């Protein structure tokens, strides 16, 4: 199966999109078709062995519309934004065209209204237009003012009659028929007045003199254009999230090829290129750092405002900003393969996709227009049978046509989905389809993977208990664990490193599988491990036994340390719970959602976390391959289930769940396996995704209610049903105004979603997060206690000189240098304690003249 996206032109309402979708769906080999009125696009999933792109385009053309395969990513996006040369984007061009039509329409409508109705409010008319004897001049003047309005809005007539002849009438058909009926009746009136004047029948002239409909024909078109102009401007705002993302994409990149720095367009960077980014610069492609360290602002990707420390071998992502240091990195993902490009693609696809609720609205819209035309015809006939004048019957029929255009129905869903998915992207939540967005609002159970989702996914030391001084104890512990490859040993070594403690030298080191490690330090035997190791060495646990059970009940793994024959202390290691996990679980429960934790850990550890976070249910000791089965069990109970995991070993469960959410996996295969991707490793984003889904679906239901309520109320009033009882009747001009306001209301209501705000982290969570971050990057912060030095140098002529100066400067510990031939300068990042004179001397000794050091 192949998925292809097409641009579709000529669609103006949901009846159009329904018609296009129906025609393409009939093609053999077309599996899934989704047409989006808002973005004027169509996504088709089809069997390329049976169906070709050309056949799909032909089907759309035969339906009366235009179609083309959407351009390659970069070109398309440049078009979406407007090229550097200043060309307008399609949306801007559409707004400009609408504005021109609006100006011309009202420039001629105002004098037309003055001539036709000015005398009713006492405004003077030129003598050659006054009185029944000048009736033909009076009518013909209105006809002339009407013609430019019709011409500038001819699109309604062309498209309206085109779709009518294809037996698929749409909104334009209703406008065209209503306006044409008014115009033809006006022309007919001119001929009747002319006949009356020729035969001296002034009564006939007088009747038609006050019964012209030219102003209605022009006013209908002008008011519909006002609505369309405001609607187009509002629709442009719905895609602001994508536009903001696109604006973040770097245009150029500095790469190093054959030892020479060069600036090239970002799209020309190739995988394997060495890319240079200076402080304040944007990172143009994905890659991993090979030189330097810095803090990177990843807000564009994750929504997280706090910069993340990066050093050698850490990954960097396109469109993030290098804040402090000079880095060189090797490009791994370029062009359309970068994480940033994938995010934009996902947001665009989600904006173009349809929720099931939208498909229902489209089906209704498909039969709505023909039904309205039938009602209009029945209205005219009914009033004529009832004895009303032809003019009255015609007025009611035209009013039914123009008041019931299905614009609001067509816009109710796509505008809300586009704003909703864009809002999600702003907050680091990528919703991959309208279906996922709709399903998420019905979630009754959330299944959470423990490691990496609820917890940090990395063991850390939580408790140190010893009879010795902590520094002496940590020296022994670090010395013993240095030779071990166990994850718990890594946690102990990392803790000692943060504390600035170097491990003692260990001899005769031995790892005992299932127990721990042992070795000699300063000629004495030391042991580190579990209770089995202590028993094997004949070391009594004594008072520590109860303490070990308490720590295990808290979900911690205690490591026992002994010297010769006695215990000297304990180190507890745990995969700690993330600061926001408790708040996220609590908020899910407040939303009426059952929270289930799924883990492969032992029941005791799982139960400890369940109690700590107040999780409803825990399912422990589950193998990765069995997680999918547990999801199925919940679904069999009739629950809509969401699975939140890391997207790798949880992939089958993510696919099985009604909504799969991959957490903290922005550069992972989770983008493909999950329905929702949470770019930050934060459970609160899952809560935000569910709340956003509920807000969007609530908004869609409001929009659909208004669209149906408006038509249910408007059509009977327009048909004159209440005229006999209450004297209530609408003029066609008021009908057109009401229809325009209906569309504007729906779009404006959807734009309220832009005010959606995610839950903020509680103050205690922020403090806990800050402590964790400071612990984890203590060493990095020390490295960052540097200063930037600019050294002006004469005598550098070629890349060899550049390399020689760089080598001389970087011979000092902790110094990083960026040497620029054009600037005749070296930009140096060095520890504050570095001697500037020594740096200058090193460059001078290399054979170059140091002009200044700042």
Short mmCIF file of C-alpha atoms in Angstrom, two decimals, residues 264-693:
data_model
loop_
_atom_site.label_atom_id
_atom_site.label_comp_id
_atom_site.label_asym_id
_atom_site.label_seq_id
_atom_site.Cartn_x
_atom_site.Cartn_y
_atom_site.Cartn_z
CA UNK A 264 25.80 26.08 2.55
CA UNK A 265 21.97 25.84 2.42
CA UNK A 266 20.77 23.50 5.18
CA UNK A 267 19.13 21.13 2.69
CA UNK A 268 22.53 20.48 1.06
CA UNK A 269 24.06 18.99 4.23
CA UNK A 270 24.82 15.31 3.70
CA UNK A 271 24.93 12.47 6.22
CA UNK A 272 28.49 12.18 7.51
CA UNK A 273 29.30 15.90 7.11
CA UNK A 274 31.00 17.60 10.06
CA UNK A 275 28.82 20.57 11.04
CA UNK A 276 30.04 23.53 13.11
CA UNK A 277 27.67 25.51 15.35
CA UNK A 278 28.79 28.54 17.33
CA UNK A 279 27.03 29.99 20.43
CA UNK A 280 23.62 31.38 19.50
CA UNK A 281 23.42 29.41 16.26
CA UNK A 282 20.65 26.99 15.26
CA UNK A 283 21.48 23.33 14.74
CA UNK A 284 20.61 22.57 11.08
CA UNK A 285 20.41 18.74 11.08
CA UNK A 286 20.39 15.78 13.48
CA UNK A 287 23.72 14.31 14.58
CA UNK A 288 26.06 13.53 17.48
CA UNK A 289 28.72 15.78 19.00
CA UNK A 290 32.35 14.92 18.23
CA UNK A 291 33.92 18.00 19.85
CA UNK A 292 32.91 20.52 22.51
CA UNK A 293 30.13 20.84 25.06
CA UNK A 294 27.25 23.25 25.37
CA UNK A 295 23.70 23.84 26.56
CA UNK A 296 21.02 23.37 23.92
CA UNK A 297 17.58 24.97 23.94
CA UNK A 298 15.26 22.18 22.73
CA UNK A 299 12.01 24.10 23.23
CA UNK A 300 11.15 23.86 19.52
CA UNK A 301 11.11 20.07 19.74
CA UNK A 302 10.08 19.22 23.31
CA UNK A 303 8.44 22.44 24.50
CA UNK A 304 10.81 22.34 27.51
CA UNK A 305 12.20 25.79 28.28
CA UNK A 306 15.24 24.65 30.34
CA UNK A 307 18.37 24.16 28.15
CA UNK A 308 19.83 20.64 28.13
CA UNK A 309 23.56 20.06 28.62
CA UNK A 310 25.26 18.26 25.72
CA UNK A 311 28.77 16.88 25.39
CA UNK A 312 30.77 14.52 23.17
CA UNK A 313 28.66 11.59 21.83
CA UNK A 314 25.37 13.23 22.84
CA UNK A 315 22.78 13.66 20.08
CA UNK A 316 21.62 17.04 18.83
CA UNK A 317 18.41 17.70 16.92
CA UNK A 318 17.69 20.05 14.01
CA UNK A 319 15.99 23.40 14.82
CA UNK A 320 17.27 23.45 18.42
CA UNK A 321 19.50 26.36 19.50
CA UNK A 322 23.11 26.17 20.71
CA UNK A 323 23.17 28.49 23.73
CA UNK A 324 26.67 28.63 25.21
CA UNK A 325 29.50 26.57 23.67
CA UNK A 326 31.24 25.89 20.38
CA UNK A 327 30.48 22.39 19.02
CA UNK A 328 31.35 20.22 16.05
CA UNK A 329 29.04 17.34 15.29
CA UNK A 330 28.64 14.64 12.67
CA UNK A 331 25.39 14.75 10.68
CA UNK A 332 23.33 11.55 10.85
CA UNK A 333 19.85 12.59 9.67
CA UNK A 334 19.45 15.26 7.03
CA UNK A 335 16.70 16.78 4.87
CA UNK A 336 13.35 15.05 5.26
CA UNK A 337 14.81 12.48 7.69
CA UNK A 338 15.50 14.88 10.57
CA UNK A 339 13.36 14.70 13.67
CA UNK A 340 12.18 18.25 12.97
CA UNK A 341 10.98 17.35 9.46
CA UNK A 342 9.19 14.29 10.82
CA UNK A 343 7.43 16.46 13.41
CA UNK A 344 6.21 18.86 10.71
CA UNK A 345 5.08 15.93 8.55
CA UNK A 346 3.16 14.43 11.47
CA UNK A 347 1.47 17.73 12.34
CA UNK A 348 0.52 18.31 8.67
CA UNK A 349 -0.86 14.78 8.30
CA UNK A 350 -2.83 15.07 11.54
CA UNK A 351 -4.24 18.44 10.45
CA UNK A 352 -5.32 16.91 7.13
CA UNK A 353 -6.78 13.73 8.61
CA UNK A 354 -10.39 13.20 9.57
CA UNK A 355 -11.92 12.17 12.84
CA UNK A 356 -14.81 9.68 12.58
CA UNK A 357 -17.19 12.44 13.70
CA UNK A 358 -16.15 14.48 10.63
CA UNK A 359 -17.01 11.64 8.25
CA UNK A 360 -20.58 11.64 9.58
CA UNK A 361 -20.82 15.41 8.98
CA UNK A 362 -19.51 14.97 5.42
CA UNK A 363 -22.10 12.29 4.61
CA UNK A 364 -24.85 14.67 5.75
CA UNK A 365 -23.35 17.52 3.69
CA UNK A 366 -23.30 15.27 0.60
CA UNK A 367 -27.11 15.04 0.57
CA UNK A 368 -27.73 18.44 2.14
CA UNK A 369 -27.44 20.65 -0.97
CA UNK A 370 -29.79 18.64 -3.20
CA UNK A 371 -32.26 18.54 -0.29
CA UNK A 372 -32.09 22.33 0.12
CA UNK A 373 -32.69 22.83 -3.60
CA UNK A 374 -35.74 20.59 -3.30
CA UNK A 375 -37.01 22.59 -0.29
CA UNK A 376 -36.50 25.85 -2.23
CA UNK A 377 -38.52 24.56 -5.17
CA UNK A 378 -41.30 23.26 -2.90
CA UNK A 379 -41.37 26.64 -1.10
CA UNK A 380 -41.93 28.55 -4.36
CA UNK A 381 -44.63 26.15 -5.54
CA UNK A 382 -46.39 26.10 -2.16
CA UNK A 383 -46.61 29.90 -1.96
CA UNK A 384 -47.88 30.18 -5.54
CA UNK A 385 -50.57 27.58 -4.79
CA UNK A 386 -51.44 29.49 -1.61
CA UNK A 387 -52.14 32.56 -3.75
CA UNK A 388 -49.00 34.61 -3.03
CA UNK A 389 -47.50 36.80 -5.74
CA UNK A 390 -44.74 35.43 -7.93
CA UNK A 391 -42.33 37.98 -6.42
CA UNK A 392 -43.11 36.81 -2.86
CA UNK A 393 -42.69 33.13 -3.77
CA UNK A 394 -39.43 33.86 -5.59
CA UNK A 395 -38.08 35.87 -2.64
CA UNK A 396 -38.78 32.99 -0.22
CA UNK A 397 -37.22 30.40 -2.57
CA UNK A 398 -34.06 32.51 -3.04
CA UNK A 399 -33.83 33.07 0.73
CA UNK A 400 -33.96 29.30 1.39
CA UNK A 401 -31.10 28.80 -1.07
CA UNK A 402 -28.74 31.42 0.34
CA UNK A 403 -29.39 30.92 4.07
CA UNK A 404 -28.67 27.20 4.06
CA UNK A 405 -25.21 27.00 2.53
CA UNK A 406 -23.37 24.14 4.32
CA UNK A 407 -20.15 26.08 4.98
CA UNK A 408 -20.53 25.87 8.76
CA UNK A 409 -21.10 22.12 8.52
CA UNK A 410 -17.91 21.63 6.50
CA UNK A 411 -15.76 23.80 8.76
CA UNK A 412 -17.03 22.46 12.10
CA UNK A 413 -14.50 19.62 12.35
CA UNK A 414 -11.33 20.39 10.30
CA UNK A 415 -10.73 23.82 11.87
CA UNK A 416 -10.93 22.40 15.39
CA UNK A 417 -8.65 19.46 14.52
CA UNK A 418 -6.06 21.73 12.90
CA UNK A 419 -5.98 24.11 15.88
CA UNK A 420 -5.91 21.17 18.31
CA UNK A 421 -3.04 19.30 16.67
CA UNK A 422 -1.13 22.57 16.28
CA UNK A 423 -1.63 23.36 19.95
CA UNK A 424 -0.38 19.89 20.83
CA UNK A 425 2.76 20.41 18.72
CA UNK A 426 3.46 23.69 20.55
CA UNK A 427 3.56 21.71 23.80
CA UNK A 428 5.68 18.81 22.53
CA UNK A 429 2.69 16.50 21.90
CA UNK A 430 2.46 15.06 18.39
CA UNK A 431 -0.98 13.66 17.59
CA UNK A 432 -0.70 11.62 14.42
CA UNK A 433 -4.32 11.55 13.24
CA UNK A 434 -7.78 12.96 13.80
CA UNK A 435 -8.92 9.45 14.73
CA UNK A 436 -6.37 9.25 17.58
CA UNK A 437 -7.44 12.71 18.73
CA UNK A 438 -11.09 11.67 18.88
CA UNK A 439 -10.44 8.26 20.51
CA UNK A 440 -8.33 9.85 23.27
CA UNK A 441 -11.33 11.70 24.70
CA UNK A 442 -13.02 8.36 25.49
CA UNK A 443 -10.07 6.79 27.33
CA UNK A 444 -11.20 4.88 30.43
CA UNK A 445 -7.96 3.05 31.34
CA UNK A 446 -4.35 4.18 31.04
CA UNK A 447 -1.67 1.49 31.18
CA UNK A 448 1.76 2.79 32.20
CA UNK A 449 5.06 1.05 31.63
CA UNK A 450 7.20 1.53 34.76
CA UNK A 451 10.82 1.87 33.63
CA UNK A 452 11.43 5.13 31.80
CA UNK A 453 7.78 6.16 31.94
CA UNK A 454 6.92 6.41 35.64
CA UNK A 455 10.56 6.24 36.71
CA UNK A 456 13.73 7.91 35.42
CA UNK A 457 14.85 4.66 33.77
CA UNK A 458 18.30 4.97 35.32
CA UNK A 459 19.26 3.65 38.80
CA UNK A 460 20.60 6.22 41.27
CA UNK A 461 21.86 6.07 44.84
CA UNK A 462 19.09 7.04 47.25
CA UNK A 463 20.47 6.19 50.74
CA UNK A 464 23.96 5.95 52.28
CA UNK A 465 24.11 4.33 55.75
CA UNK A 466 27.52 3.62 57.30
CA UNK A 467 29.44 3.41 60.56
CA UNK A 468 32.42 5.13 58.87
CA UNK A 469 32.65 8.66 57.56
CA UNK A 470 30.72 8.94 54.28
CA UNK A 471 33.81 9.91 52.25
CA UNK A 472 35.85 6.92 53.51
CA UNK A 473 32.92 4.58 52.92
CA UNK A 474 32.37 5.90 49.36
CA UNK A 475 36.08 5.49 48.55
CA UNK A 476 35.81 1.80 49.48
CA UNK A 477 32.50 1.34 47.65
CA UNK A 478 33.72 3.05 44.47
CA UNK A 479 36.97 1.10 44.55
CA UNK A 480 35.11 -2.22 44.78
CA UNK A 481 32.51 -1.39 42.12
CA UNK A 482 35.01 0.04 39.60
CA UNK A 483 35.60 -3.39 38.10
CA UNK A 484 31.90 -4.35 37.91
CA UNK A 485 29.72 -3.87 34.82
CA UNK A 486 26.45 -4.16 36.73
CA UNK A 487 24.00 -1.18 36.34
CA UNK A 488 23.92 -0.77 40.14
CA UNK A 489 27.71 -0.39 40.13
CA UNK A 490 27.39 2.38 37.55
CA UNK A 491 24.97 4.22 39.85
CA UNK A 492 27.43 4.00 42.78
CA UNK A 493 30.37 5.20 40.66
CA UNK A 494 28.27 8.09 39.29
CA UNK A 495 27.30 9.08 42.86
CA UNK A 496 30.95 9.03 43.99
CA UNK A 497 31.94 11.08 40.95
CA UNK A 498 29.33 13.75 41.76
CA UNK A 499 30.66 13.88 45.32
CA UNK A 500 34.19 14.29 43.93
CA UNK A 501 35.43 11.04 45.52
CA UNK A 502 38.00 8.78 43.83
CA UNK A 503 37.73 5.05 44.56
CA UNK A 504 40.48 3.17 46.39
CA UNK A 505 42.78 0.91 44.39
CA UNK A 506 41.43 -2.65 44.48
CA UNK A 507 43.46 -5.85 44.06
CA UNK A 508 42.36 -9.44 43.44
CA UNK A 509 38.97 -8.22 42.26
CA UNK A 510 36.40 -10.98 41.71
CA UNK A 511 32.79 -10.84 40.55
CA UNK A 512 30.52 -13.52 42.00
CA UNK A 513 27.42 -14.01 39.76
CA UNK A 514 24.14 -13.61 41.63
CA UNK A 515 25.87 -12.33 44.76
CA UNK A 516 28.19 -9.35 44.24
CA UNK A 517 31.89 -8.49 44.14
CA UNK A 518 34.92 -8.76 46.40
CA UNK A 519 38.51 -7.51 46.44
CA UNK A 520 41.47 -6.41 48.55
CA UNK A 521 41.98 -2.78 49.51
CA UNK A 522 45.15 -1.93 51.45
CA UNK A 523 45.64 -5.64 52.15
CA UNK A 524 42.19 -6.22 53.67
CA UNK A 525 39.25 -8.11 52.07
CA UNK A 526 36.10 -6.15 51.32
CA UNK A 527 32.76 -7.50 50.07
CA UNK A 528 29.84 -5.80 48.31
CA UNK A 529 26.62 -7.56 47.37
CA UNK A 530 23.32 -8.98 48.55
CA UNK A 531 22.44 -11.00 51.63
CA UNK A 532 23.43 -14.23 49.82
CA UNK A 533 27.02 -13.00 49.53
CA UNK A 534 27.13 -12.09 53.19
CA UNK A 535 25.85 -15.55 54.17
CA UNK A 536 28.36 -17.21 51.82
CA UNK A 537 31.17 -15.30 53.56
CA UNK A 538 29.80 -16.17 57.01
CA UNK A 539 29.00 -12.52 57.82
CA UNK A 540 25.96 -12.07 60.09
CA UNK A 541 23.39 -9.44 59.04
CA UNK A 542 22.35 -8.76 62.63
CA UNK A 543 20.36 -5.54 63.06
CA UNK A 544 20.69 -4.80 59.33
CA UNK A 545 18.27 -7.63 58.39
CA UNK A 546 15.14 -5.68 59.31
CA UNK A 547 16.50 -2.58 57.60
CA UNK A 548 17.04 -4.54 54.37
CA UNK A 549 13.39 -5.61 54.38
CA UNK A 550 12.22 -2.03 54.95
CA UNK A 551 14.32 -0.76 52.03
CA UNK A 552 13.02 -3.56 49.77
CA UNK A 553 9.42 -2.61 50.71
CA UNK A 554 10.21 0.95 49.59
CA UNK A 555 11.17 -0.38 46.14
CA UNK A 556 14.91 0.08 46.70
CA UNK A 557 17.75 -2.38 46.09
CA UNK A 558 20.15 -2.38 49.08
CA UNK A 559 23.85 -3.18 48.54
CA UNK A 560 25.64 -4.49 51.66
CA UNK A 561 29.32 -3.60 52.20
CA UNK A 562 31.51 -5.58 54.61
CA UNK A 563 35.14 -5.44 55.76
CA UNK A 564 36.63 -8.87 56.52
CA UNK A 565 33.93 -10.27 58.83
CA UNK A 566 31.70 -7.29 59.71
CA UNK A 567 29.23 -5.06 57.86
CA UNK A 568 30.39 -1.45 57.49
CA UNK A 569 27.39 0.05 55.70
CA UNK A 570 24.58 -0.01 53.12
CA UNK A 571 24.08 1.76 49.82
CA UNK A 572 20.49 1.77 48.49
CA UNK A 573 19.97 2.07 44.76
CA UNK A 574 16.63 2.63 43.01
CA UNK A 575 15.16 3.64 39.70
CA UNK A 576 13.59 6.76 41.19
CA UNK A 577 10.12 7.98 40.30
CA UNK A 578 10.03 11.10 38.08
CA UNK A 579 9.10 14.30 39.91
CA UNK A 580 5.83 14.75 37.98
CA UNK A 581 4.62 11.13 37.94
CA UNK A 582 2.55 11.38 41.14
CA UNK A 583 0.84 14.58 39.96
CA UNK A 584 0.13 12.99 36.55
CA UNK A 585 -1.42 9.86 38.11
CA UNK A 586 -3.55 12.00 40.42
CA UNK A 587 -4.80 14.13 37.52
CA UNK A 588 -5.65 11.05 35.44
CA UNK A 589 -7.77 9.75 38.32
CA UNK A 590 -9.47 13.16 38.61
CA UNK A 591 -10.40 12.80 34.93
CA UNK A 592 -12.13 9.53 35.81
CA UNK A 593 -9.46 7.30 34.28
CA UNK A 594 -8.30 4.01 35.82
CA UNK A 595 -4.48 3.92 36.12
CA UNK A 596 -2.72 0.56 35.65
CA UNK A 597 1.03 -0.01 36.00
CA UNK A 598 2.58 -2.79 33.92
CA UNK A 599 6.11 -3.91 34.80
CA UNK A 600 8.52 -6.81 34.60
CA UNK A 601 9.83 -5.98 38.10
CA UNK A 602 9.17 -8.15 41.15
CA UNK A 603 5.85 -7.69 42.93
CA UNK A 604 7.40 -6.12 46.06
CA UNK A 605 9.09 -3.27 44.12
CA UNK A 606 6.00 -2.72 41.98
CA UNK A 607 3.74 -2.61 45.04
CA UNK A 608 6.03 -0.02 46.69
CA UNK A 609 5.66 2.29 43.68
CA UNK A 610 1.90 1.65 43.53
CA UNK A 611 1.52 2.82 47.14
CA UNK A 612 3.77 5.82 46.65
CA UNK A 613 1.85 7.07 43.59
CA UNK A 614 -1.62 5.80 44.59
CA UNK A 615 -1.97 3.78 41.36
CA UNK A 616 -5.23 1.79 41.06
CA UNK A 617 -3.83 -1.52 39.81
CA UNK A 618 -0.37 -3.01 39.34
CA UNK A 619 0.48 -5.98 37.13
CA UNK A 620 4.02 -7.15 37.97
CA UNK A 621 6.49 -9.72 36.62
CA UNK A 622 5.17 -9.34 33.06
CA UNK A 623 7.47 -10.21 30.18
CA UNK A 624 7.63 -7.64 27.31
CA UNK A 625 5.91 -10.06 24.90
CA UNK A 626 3.00 -10.49 27.36
CA UNK A 627 2.20 -6.78 27.72
CA UNK A 628 0.01 -6.87 24.60
CA UNK A 629 -2.07 -9.67 26.18
CA UNK A 630 -2.75 -7.55 29.26
CA UNK A 631 -3.96 -4.66 27.04
CA UNK A 632 -6.33 -7.07 25.26
CA UNK A 633 -7.77 -8.25 28.59
CA UNK A 634 -8.68 -4.66 29.52
CA UNK A 635 -10.24 -4.06 26.08
CA UNK A 636 -12.34 -7.21 26.47
CA UNK A 637 -13.89 -5.56 29.54
CA UNK A 638 -15.25 -2.88 27.20
CA UNK A 639 -12.70 -0.21 28.13
CA UNK A 640 -11.00 2.25 25.78
CA UNK A 641 -7.34 1.72 26.66
CA UNK A 642 -4.31 3.97 26.25
CA UNK A 643 -0.81 2.51 26.57
CA UNK A 644 2.07 4.80 27.54
CA UNK A 645 5.55 3.37 27.06
CA UNK A 646 9.01 4.04 25.65
CA UNK A 647 8.13 2.73 22.20
CA UNK A 648 10.82 0.05 21.89
CA UNK A 649 10.00 -3.07 23.95
CA UNK A 650 6.46 -1.73 24.33
CA UNK A 651 5.81 -1.54 20.56
CA UNK A 652 3.32 -4.48 20.39
CA UNK A 653 1.33 -3.09 23.33
CA UNK A 654 1.38 0.42 21.83
CA UNK A 655 -0.02 -0.97 18.59
CA UNK A 656 -2.69 -3.05 20.37
CA UNK A 657 -3.99 -0.19 22.55
CA UNK A 658 -6.80 2.05 21.30
CA UNK A 659 -4.36 4.96 21.70
CA UNK A 660 -0.62 4.30 21.93
CA UNK A 661 1.48 7.07 23.47
CA UNK A 662 5.27 6.92 23.14
CA UNK A 663 6.93 8.97 25.88
CA UNK A 664 10.29 10.71 25.61
CA UNK A 665 10.98 9.12 22.24
CA UNK A 666 11.31 12.05 19.87
CA UNK A 667 14.14 10.48 17.88
CA UNK A 668 12.91 6.91 18.28
CA UNK A 669 10.96 4.38 16.23
CA UNK A 670 8.05 5.29 18.49
CA UNK A 671 7.15 8.00 15.97
CA UNK A 672 6.03 5.18 13.70
CA UNK A 673 4.59 2.75 16.27
CA UNK A 674 2.48 5.10 18.43
CA UNK A 675 -0.61 7.24 17.77
CA UNK A 676 0.66 10.06 19.98
CA UNK A 677 4.30 10.99 20.57
CA UNK A 678 5.19 12.85 23.78
CA UNK A 679 8.48 14.59 23.02
CA UNK A 680 9.30 15.24 26.68
CA UNK A 681 9.80 12.36 29.08
CA UNK A 682 6.99 13.67 31.27
CA UNK A 683 3.75 11.87 32.18
CA UNK A 684 1.98 15.21 32.62
CA UNK A 685 2.04 15.52 28.83
CA UNK A 686 -0.14 12.40 28.60
CA UNK A 687 -2.69 14.17 30.82
CA UNK A 688 -2.43 17.24 28.59
CA UNK A 689 -3.01 15.09 25.48
CA UNK A 690 -6.21 13.61 26.97
CA UNK A 691 -7.44 17.04 28.11
CA UNK A 692 -6.67 18.51 24.70
CA UNK A 693 -8.58 15.68 23.02
#
